[in-house]
Short mmCIF file of C-alpha atoms and ligand atoms in Angstrom, two decimals:
data_model
loop_
_atom_site.label_atom_id
_atom_site.label_comp_id
_atom_site.label_asym_id
_atom_site.label_seq_id
_atom_site.Cartn_x
_atom_site.Cartn_y
_atom_site.Cartn_z
CA MET A 1 35.74 -82.61 34.78
CA LEU A 2 37.60 -84.62 37.35
CA THR A 3 40.21 -82.27 39.67
CA GLU A 4 43.15 -83.39 37.48
CA GLU A 5 41.87 -82.73 34.37
CA ILE A 6 40.51 -79.11 35.09
CA GLU A 7 44.60 -79.31 36.43
CA ARG A 8 45.68 -80.04 32.93
CA TYR A 9 43.35 -77.50 31.42
CA THR A 10 44.24 -75.09 33.95
CA ALA A 11 48.12 -75.10 32.66
CA ARG A 12 47.08 -75.17 28.85
CA TYR A 13 44.31 -72.17 29.43
CA LEU A 14 45.31 -69.95 32.09
CA MET A 15 47.62 -67.28 32.34
CA ASN A 16 50.36 -68.62 35.22
CA THR A 17 49.27 -66.35 38.16
CA TYR A 18 48.14 -68.25 41.03
CA SER A 19 49.69 -71.46 42.70
CA ARG A 20 46.87 -73.49 43.71
CA VAL A 21 46.08 -76.35 46.28
CA PRO A 22 44.71 -79.32 44.27
CA LEU A 23 41.17 -79.09 44.68
CA SER A 24 38.28 -77.76 42.96
CA ILE A 25 34.95 -76.62 44.40
CA VAL A 26 32.15 -77.37 42.46
CA ARG A 27 28.84 -76.99 45.43
CA GLY A 28 28.63 -75.69 48.68
CA ARG A 29 25.95 -75.90 51.38
CA GLY A 30 26.50 -73.88 54.69
CA CYS A 31 29.70 -74.10 55.74
CA LYS A 32 30.46 -77.05 54.03
CA VAL A 33 32.27 -77.73 50.24
CA TYR A 34 32.01 -80.85 47.54
CA ASP A 35 35.29 -81.67 45.26
CA SER A 36 34.95 -83.14 41.39
CA GLU A 37 35.13 -86.42 43.24
CA GLY A 38 31.84 -85.72 45.63
CA ARG A 39 34.20 -85.35 48.73
CA GLU A 40 32.89 -82.95 51.31
CA TYR A 41 34.88 -80.39 53.01
CA LEU A 42 34.79 -77.81 55.99
CA ASP A 43 35.28 -74.36 54.62
CA CYS A 44 37.54 -72.04 56.63
CA VAL A 45 38.64 -69.84 53.70
CA ALA A 46 35.16 -69.03 52.16
CA GLY A 47 36.86 -67.37 49.45
CA ILE A 48 39.38 -65.15 51.04
CA ALA A 49 36.76 -63.76 53.89
CA VAL A 50 34.29 -63.48 51.02
CA ASN A 51 31.14 -66.33 51.62
CA VAL A 52 30.10 -64.39 55.08
CA LEU A 53 26.47 -66.37 54.65
CA GLY A 54 28.56 -69.49 53.46
CA HIS A 55 27.31 -71.16 50.49
CA GLY A 56 23.86 -71.35 49.29
CA HIS A 57 22.17 -69.39 51.82
CA PRO A 58 18.45 -68.94 51.18
CA ASP A 59 18.02 -65.69 51.61
CA LEU A 60 20.86 -64.72 49.43
CA MET A 61 19.90 -67.17 46.75
CA ALA A 62 16.75 -65.63 46.72
CA ALA A 63 17.73 -61.63 46.50
CA ILE A 64 19.93 -63.00 43.67
CA GLY A 65 17.27 -65.16 41.48
CA GLN A 66 15.04 -62.48 42.54
CA GLN A 67 16.70 -59.61 41.06
CA ALA A 68 18.04 -61.35 38.05
CA ARG A 69 14.42 -61.90 37.00
CA HIS A 70 13.62 -58.15 37.16
CA LEU A 71 17.16 -56.54 35.81
CA ILE A 72 20.80 -57.82 36.30
CA HIS A 73 22.46 -54.92 34.76
CA THR A 74 21.75 -51.07 33.79
CA SER A 75 23.85 -48.33 33.88
CA ASN A 76 24.87 -45.11 36.29
CA LEU A 77 23.56 -43.13 33.68
CA TYR A 78 19.95 -43.76 35.60
CA TYR A 79 18.82 -44.31 38.86
CA SER A 80 19.15 -47.76 40.33
CA GLU A 81 16.80 -48.77 43.58
CA PRO A 82 19.29 -51.60 45.12
CA GLN A 83 22.09 -49.38 44.83
CA VAL A 84 20.15 -46.49 47.16
CA LEU A 85 18.82 -49.13 49.34
CA LEU A 86 22.42 -50.62 50.00
CA ALA A 87 24.02 -47.39 50.35
CA GLU A 88 21.50 -46.06 52.75
CA MET A 89 22.13 -49.29 55.42
CA LEU A 90 25.96 -48.69 54.99
CA VAL A 91 25.41 -45.29 55.93
CA GLN A 92 23.21 -46.24 58.52
CA HIS A 93 25.91 -48.31 59.99
CA SER A 94 28.77 -46.58 59.83
CA PHE A 95 30.64 -43.38 60.06
CA ALA A 96 29.86 -42.61 56.80
CA GLN A 97 27.61 -40.02 54.50
CA LYS A 98 28.40 -41.20 50.84
CA VAL A 99 29.15 -44.26 49.29
CA PHE A 100 30.83 -45.09 45.99
CA PHE A 101 30.31 -48.47 44.15
CA CYS A 102 32.66 -50.57 42.52
CA ASN A 103 33.24 -53.84 41.39
CA SER A 104 36.47 -55.24 43.64
CA GLY A 105 38.91 -54.29 46.56
CA ALA A 106 41.67 -52.84 44.66
CA GLU A 107 39.04 -51.06 42.62
CA ALA A 108 37.92 -49.27 46.23
CA ASN A 109 40.73 -48.41 47.30
CA GLU A 110 41.76 -46.87 43.92
CA ALA A 111 38.33 -44.98 44.44
CA ALA A 112 39.77 -43.96 47.84
CA ILE A 113 43.07 -42.84 46.82
CA LYS A 114 41.88 -40.81 43.69
CA LEU A 115 39.36 -39.06 46.33
CA ALA A 116 42.19 -38.34 48.73
CA ARG A 117 44.26 -36.85 46.14
CA ARG A 118 41.19 -34.88 44.74
CA TYR A 119 39.96 -33.51 47.87
CA SER A 120 43.51 -32.56 49.12
CA THR A 121 44.56 -30.87 46.45
CA GLN A 122 41.53 -28.74 45.80
CA LYS A 123 41.67 -27.97 49.68
CA PHE A 124 45.24 -27.61 50.32
CA GLY A 125 47.34 -27.24 47.05
CA ALA A 126 48.70 -29.23 43.92
CA ASP A 127 51.75 -30.37 46.36
CA ARG A 128 49.52 -32.00 48.82
CA TYR A 129 49.27 -35.82 47.20
CA GLU A 130 50.94 -38.05 49.29
CA ILE A 131 49.90 -41.01 50.95
CA VAL A 132 51.46 -42.74 53.67
CA THR A 133 50.76 -46.58 53.52
CA MET A 134 52.31 -49.50 55.67
CA ARG A 135 55.06 -52.00 55.51
CA ASN A 136 53.62 -55.45 54.67
CA SER A 137 50.39 -53.91 53.76
CA PHE A 138 47.69 -55.41 51.04
CA HIS A 139 45.87 -53.07 49.20
CA GLY A 140 45.29 -54.72 45.72
CA ARG A 141 46.88 -55.48 42.57
CA THR A 142 46.45 -52.56 40.19
CA MET A 143 48.84 -49.89 39.89
CA ALA A 144 48.05 -47.61 42.04
CA THR A 145 47.09 -50.45 44.99
CA LEU A 146 50.11 -52.27 44.37
CA THR A 147 52.15 -49.21 44.98
CA ALA A 148 50.10 -48.93 48.15
CA THR A 149 50.80 -52.33 49.32
CA GLY A 150 54.43 -52.31 51.18
CA GLN A 151 55.44 -55.44 49.80
CA ALA A 152 58.46 -55.54 47.42
CA LYS A 153 57.00 -58.96 46.05
CA ILE A 154 53.94 -57.89 44.84
CA GLN A 155 55.64 -54.74 43.19
CA HIS A 156 58.26 -56.58 42.00
CA GLY A 157 58.79 -56.48 38.00
CA TYR A 158 56.00 -53.15 37.70
CA ALA A 159 58.43 -50.42 37.81
CA PRO A 160 57.93 -47.46 37.68
CA LEU A 161 55.47 -47.54 40.36
CA LEU A 162 53.25 -44.68 40.77
CA PRO A 163 54.34 -41.64 42.28
CA GLY A 164 53.69 -40.00 45.68
CA PHE A 165 53.36 -43.00 47.96
CA LYS A 166 55.20 -43.52 51.25
CA TYR A 167 55.69 -46.44 53.44
CA ALA A 168 56.14 -46.55 57.34
CA THR A 169 55.94 -49.48 59.76
CA PHE A 170 52.73 -50.90 61.34
CA ASN A 171 52.04 -50.25 65.28
CA ASP A 172 54.93 -47.80 64.72
CA VAL A 173 54.19 -43.98 65.62
CA PRO A 174 57.72 -42.58 64.99
CA SER A 175 58.06 -44.38 61.67
CA LEU A 176 55.03 -42.86 60.59
CA GLU A 177 55.36 -39.44 61.81
CA ALA A 178 59.17 -39.55 59.87
CA GLN A 179 56.87 -39.65 56.60
CA ILE A 180 54.47 -37.17 57.71
CA ASP A 181 54.78 -33.70 56.15
CA GLU A 182 52.96 -30.96 54.23
CA LYS A 183 52.88 -33.21 50.99
CA THR A 184 51.19 -35.76 53.10
CA ALA A 185 47.30 -35.79 51.93
CA ALA A 186 46.26 -39.57 53.79
CA ILE A 187 47.19 -42.35 55.68
CA LEU A 188 46.06 -45.43 54.38
CA LEU A 189 45.97 -48.67 56.61
CA GLU A 190 44.02 -51.53 57.28
CA PRO A 191 42.89 -52.40 60.89
CA ILE A 192 44.32 -55.97 60.96
CA GLN A 193 46.87 -57.00 58.25
CA GLY A 194 45.19 -59.77 56.50
CA GLU A 195 47.71 -60.91 53.73
CA GLY A 196 50.61 -59.65 55.70
CA GLY A 197 49.64 -62.03 58.46
CA VAL A 198 46.81 -61.36 60.42
CA VAL A 199 48.46 -58.12 62.57
CA VAL A 200 46.04 -56.37 64.59
CA ALA A 201 46.75 -52.57 64.74
CA ASN A 202 46.76 -51.39 68.82
CA GLN A 203 44.65 -49.35 70.00
CA ALA A 204 46.95 -46.94 71.52
CA TYR A 205 48.50 -46.81 67.75
CA LEU A 206 45.21 -46.13 66.18
CA HIS A 207 43.99 -43.16 69.00
CA HIS A 208 47.57 -41.66 68.12
CA LEU A 209 47.19 -41.76 64.12
CA ARG A 210 43.35 -40.29 64.46
CA LYS A 211 44.57 -37.45 66.91
CA LEU A 212 47.66 -36.81 64.26
CA CYS A 213 45.21 -36.76 61.56
CA THR A 214 43.11 -34.59 62.75
CA ASP A 215 45.64 -32.13 64.30
CA ARG A 216 47.27 -31.92 60.70
CA HIS A 217 43.62 -32.12 58.59
CA ILE A 218 45.36 -35.40 57.41
CA LEU A 219 42.85 -37.87 56.01
CA LEU A 220 42.70 -41.49 57.69
CA ILE A 221 41.57 -44.32 55.50
CA PHE A 222 40.70 -47.72 56.60
CA ASP A 223 41.04 -50.74 54.11
CA GLU A 224 38.28 -52.80 55.73
CA VAL A 225 38.08 -54.65 52.54
CA GLN A 226 39.21 -57.99 54.79
CA THR A 227 38.09 -57.10 58.21
CA GLY A 228 34.59 -55.48 57.26
CA ILE A 229 31.06 -56.96 56.99
CA GLY A 230 31.01 -58.93 60.28
CA ARG A 231 34.51 -60.09 59.86
CA THR A 232 35.63 -59.09 63.39
CA GLY A 233 32.75 -59.58 65.13
CA THR A 234 31.42 -55.85 64.65
CA LEU A 235 30.39 -54.92 61.09
CA PHE A 236 33.36 -52.99 60.73
CA ALA A 237 36.51 -53.84 62.44
CA TYR A 238 37.17 -49.78 63.39
CA GLU A 239 34.14 -49.81 65.80
CA GLN A 240 36.30 -52.15 68.05
CA PHE A 241 39.21 -49.23 68.46
CA GLY A 242 37.13 -46.41 69.56
CA ILE A 243 38.01 -44.30 66.54
CA GLN A 244 36.43 -43.26 62.95
CA PRO A 245 38.24 -43.03 59.41
CA ASP A 246 37.46 -40.29 57.38
CA MET A 247 37.01 -42.96 54.36
CA MET A 248 36.68 -46.44 54.35
CA THR A 249 37.29 -49.37 51.51
CA LEU A 250 34.98 -52.62 51.33
CA ALA A 251 34.65 -55.45 49.40
CA LYS A 252 35.21 -59.12 50.42
CA GLY A 253 32.31 -60.19 52.04
CA LEU A 254 30.28 -57.39 50.86
CA GLY A 255 28.36 -59.53 48.04
CA GLY A 256 28.49 -62.82 50.27
CA GLY A 257 30.44 -64.04 46.87
CA VAL A 258 28.78 -61.90 44.26
CA PRO A 259 31.75 -58.83 43.24
CA ILE A 260 31.50 -55.82 44.78
CA GLY A 261 33.34 -52.89 46.20
CA ALA A 262 32.64 -49.51 47.86
CA CYS A 263 34.65 -46.76 48.99
CA LEU A 264 32.56 -44.75 51.76
CA ALA A 265 33.39 -41.29 53.17
CA THR A 266 32.13 -38.32 54.97
CA ASP A 267 30.00 -35.84 53.34
CA GLU A 268 32.63 -33.35 53.30
CA VAL A 269 35.79 -35.21 51.61
CA ALA A 270 32.88 -36.79 49.71
CA SER A 271 32.40 -33.76 48.38
CA ALA A 272 35.34 -33.35 46.48
CA PHE A 273 33.68 -35.78 43.66
CA GLU A 274 31.60 -34.42 40.83
CA PRO A 275 30.08 -35.84 38.04
CA GLY A 276 32.84 -36.94 35.81
CA SER A 277 35.63 -37.38 38.42
CA HIS A 278 35.33 -41.11 38.62
CA ALA A 279 32.70 -43.62 37.16
CA SER A 280 32.45 -47.74 36.70
CA THR A 281 30.61 -49.64 34.65
CA PHE A 282 29.53 -52.07 36.43
CA GLY A 283 29.96 -50.09 39.95
CA GLY A 284 26.47 -50.91 42.22
CA ASN A 285 25.16 -53.35 39.62
CA PRO A 286 21.17 -54.17 40.82
CA LEU A 287 22.30 -57.70 40.68
CA ALA A 288 25.38 -56.86 43.38
CA CYS A 289 23.50 -54.06 45.15
CA ALA A 290 21.04 -56.68 45.78
CA ALA A 291 22.85 -59.56 47.13
CA ALA A 292 24.86 -57.11 49.25
CA LEU A 293 21.36 -55.97 50.31
CA ALA A 294 20.55 -59.32 51.55
CA VAL A 295 24.19 -60.19 53.41
CA LEU A 296 23.83 -56.96 55.12
CA ARG A 297 19.92 -57.86 56.64
CA VAL A 298 21.04 -61.26 57.71
CA LEU A 299 23.90 -60.30 59.35
CA LEU A 300 21.94 -56.99 60.90
CA GLU A 301 18.43 -57.94 60.99
CA GLY A 302 18.85 -61.66 61.05
CA GLY A 303 21.03 -61.65 64.08
CA GLU A 304 23.70 -63.31 62.40
CA LEU A 305 26.12 -61.20 63.36
CA GLU A 306 25.37 -61.22 66.85
CA LYS A 307 25.82 -64.95 66.65
CA SER A 308 29.28 -64.65 65.37
CA ARG A 309 30.43 -62.75 67.83
CA SER A 310 30.70 -65.81 70.66
CA VAL A 311 31.49 -68.44 67.93
CA GLY A 312 34.42 -65.83 67.42
CA SER A 313 35.68 -65.91 70.62
CA HIS A 314 35.03 -69.75 70.79
CA LEU A 315 37.79 -70.22 67.90
CA ALA A 316 39.90 -67.54 69.33
CA LYS A 317 39.90 -69.60 72.67
CA GLY A 318 39.94 -73.31 70.92
CA LEU A 319 43.62 -71.59 69.11
CA GLN A 320 44.74 -70.08 71.98
CA GLU A 321 44.58 -73.48 74.13
CA LEU A 322 46.43 -75.32 70.89
CA ARG A 323 49.24 -72.39 71.35
CA GLY A 324 49.65 -73.58 75.15
CA ARG A 325 50.08 -77.11 74.34
CA ILE A 326 52.11 -77.25 70.80
CA PRO A 327 55.44 -75.91 71.07
CA LEU A 328 55.31 -75.41 66.61
CA ILE A 329 52.52 -72.44 67.65
CA GLN A 330 54.44 -69.23 68.07
CA GLU A 331 51.46 -67.03 68.37
CA VAL A 332 48.04 -66.26 67.80
CA ARG A 333 46.03 -63.51 66.77
CA GLY A 334 43.12 -62.05 64.92
CA LEU A 335 39.68 -60.86 66.18
CA GLY A 336 36.41 -62.43 65.76
CA LEU A 337 36.61 -64.55 62.71
CA LEU A 338 39.71 -63.29 61.23
CA GLN A 339 42.31 -65.57 63.24
CA GLY A 340 46.19 -66.28 62.28
CA VAL A 341 48.22 -68.79 63.62
CA GLU A 342 51.77 -68.02 63.63
CA LEU A 343 53.95 -71.34 63.15
CA SER A 344 58.02 -71.83 63.64
CA ILE A 345 57.70 -73.80 59.89
CA ASP A 346 56.04 -73.43 56.56
CA GLY A 347 52.20 -73.35 56.96
CA ASN A 348 52.14 -74.38 53.44
CA ALA A 349 52.30 -78.22 54.27
CA ILE A 350 50.13 -78.06 57.03
CA VAL A 351 47.51 -76.35 54.84
CA GLN A 352 47.86 -79.71 52.42
CA ASP A 353 47.71 -81.84 55.73
CA CYS A 354 44.64 -80.26 56.88
CA LEU A 355 43.11 -80.82 53.53
CA ALA A 356 43.92 -84.55 53.31
CA ARG A 357 41.46 -84.35 56.39
CA ARG A 358 39.04 -82.42 54.57
CA ILE A 359 39.39 -79.11 56.65
CA ILE A 360 40.27 -75.90 53.92
CA ILE A 361 42.46 -73.56 55.59
CA ASN A 362 44.99 -71.13 54.09
CA CYS A 363 48.37 -69.93 54.55
CA THR A 364 49.76 -65.97 54.28
CA MET A 365 53.52 -64.97 54.78
CA ASP A 366 55.04 -68.51 55.01
CA ARG A 367 54.39 -68.99 58.23
CA VAL A 368 50.87 -67.86 59.15
CA LEU A 369 47.64 -70.17 59.26
CA ARG A 370 44.86 -68.15 58.54
CA LEU A 371 41.28 -69.15 59.59
CA VAL A 372 38.49 -67.02 57.84
CA PRO A 373 35.29 -68.98 57.84
CA PRO A 374 31.85 -68.22 57.23
CA LEU A 375 29.95 -66.36 59.93
CA ILE A 376 27.78 -68.71 60.11
CA ILE A 377 30.19 -71.49 60.94
CA THR A 378 28.93 -73.59 64.39
CA LYS A 379 30.77 -73.89 67.37
CA ALA A 380 30.69 -77.72 66.67
CA GLU A 381 32.10 -76.76 63.16
CA ILE A 382 34.91 -75.26 64.92
CA ASP A 383 35.54 -77.94 67.62
CA GLN A 384 36.21 -80.26 64.21
CA VAL A 385 39.08 -77.55 62.94
CA LEU A 386 40.53 -77.21 66.08
CA LYS A 387 40.82 -81.01 66.65
CA VAL A 388 42.25 -81.73 62.87
CA LEU A 389 44.52 -78.60 63.49
CA SER A 390 45.71 -80.24 66.83
CA GLU A 391 46.39 -83.77 65.04
CA VAL A 392 48.04 -82.77 62.02
CA LEU A 393 50.32 -79.85 63.94
CA ASN A 394 51.21 -82.43 66.77
CA LYS A 395 52.08 -85.24 63.60
CA ARG A 396 54.91 -82.83 62.80
CA VAL A 397 56.56 -81.60 66.33
C1 PLP B 1 41.65 -58.49 49.42
C2 PLP B 1 42.24 -57.21 49.59
C3 PLP B 1 42.24 -56.18 48.51
C4 PLP B 1 42.00 -56.63 47.11
O1 PLP B 1 41.00 -56.85 46.98
P1 PLP B 1 40.41 -57.28 45.32
O2 PLP B 1 39.01 -57.60 44.99
O3 PLP B 1 41.39 -58.76 45.55
O4 PLP B 1 41.21 -55.84 44.39
C5 PLP B 1 42.53 -55.10 49.23
N1 PLP B 1 42.68 -54.72 50.48
C6 PLP B 1 42.60 -55.99 51.73
C7 PLP B 1 42.99 -55.46 53.08
C8 PLP B 1 42.30 -56.91 51.08
O5 PLP B 1 42.40 -58.17 51.66
#
């Protein structure tokens, strides 16, 4: 089907939940994708920080193909080798000791919210159930996670929200302290607010938070659904701040495009779950786990994470250089290959202009261009993106 025809069918058959860019991607190779008309684009969205190995990575394709031939799905009624190998890999490379698998970021946060409530009420009594989250955060679209998401536009129309959530201002210690009391079970936040406009947590703020949580026996939960799996230059963003959370959620990049989410925790916290406490039919399915295992092996053993670090700083430097000479750019923020460019004008028009020049980027919070390319992007490809961005923005001055 041509793009226009797919657009007509979309309006007719799909619920109207997305405002879409007029593009239908049909295949991809590396950082390049192709539309229904055969046009080539450079992909700096990567399915929103999902396709960490780009498109059609041979190791990922082989792992999926091989697992599909053996077994696509079984149930958590039975033991599964891909699941334990993936959990072992995540534990070996993080603060965590236990993993629960699910299928998305929202579900990973649901698991984290449930575990935090269960642990805290078991340990400190039934009144200890509140979770403090941040304004402008994003944690998902289920009822619990949209309640956790501190954005009115995402909560609108869904009252009554889940009880037991409070909101603080990101990077603001007094605002957080004002929300904490004997009922506080956990603090849930993103080390970099992705959907919220690529806002990076201050190191001092996170250190303060860690100490506060430790002193008051409050759980610190990092939502690394977007920042995890090498996005920021380390496997997890928390590694760069010199602190460790008690729990962490993952999804987006974990399966390299195959849906999988995970909630990680220390042994102490994870012990609050017992058989029957939580479950998921598809969670940790062999196909998804084989894909995620292949992704982690390419990043950690294949050297791609290491390589992505210098590419990430190349992108950051290039964007800062643009900021120096394009007055429309207010600020450039981010870590590694999660970069935001805040403009003084609407960013959606710039996204369209870039698309016309065959570069796919995205915009969040109306004025923040977000670049989250595959981690395998090359410096030459980044230079191409910077060149187009510079031309497109200069035309608007
Ligand atoms: C995307 C995202 C989610 C939600 O993930 P889904 O897979 O869409 O449910 C949660 N938290 C953060 C930080 C995200 O970026």
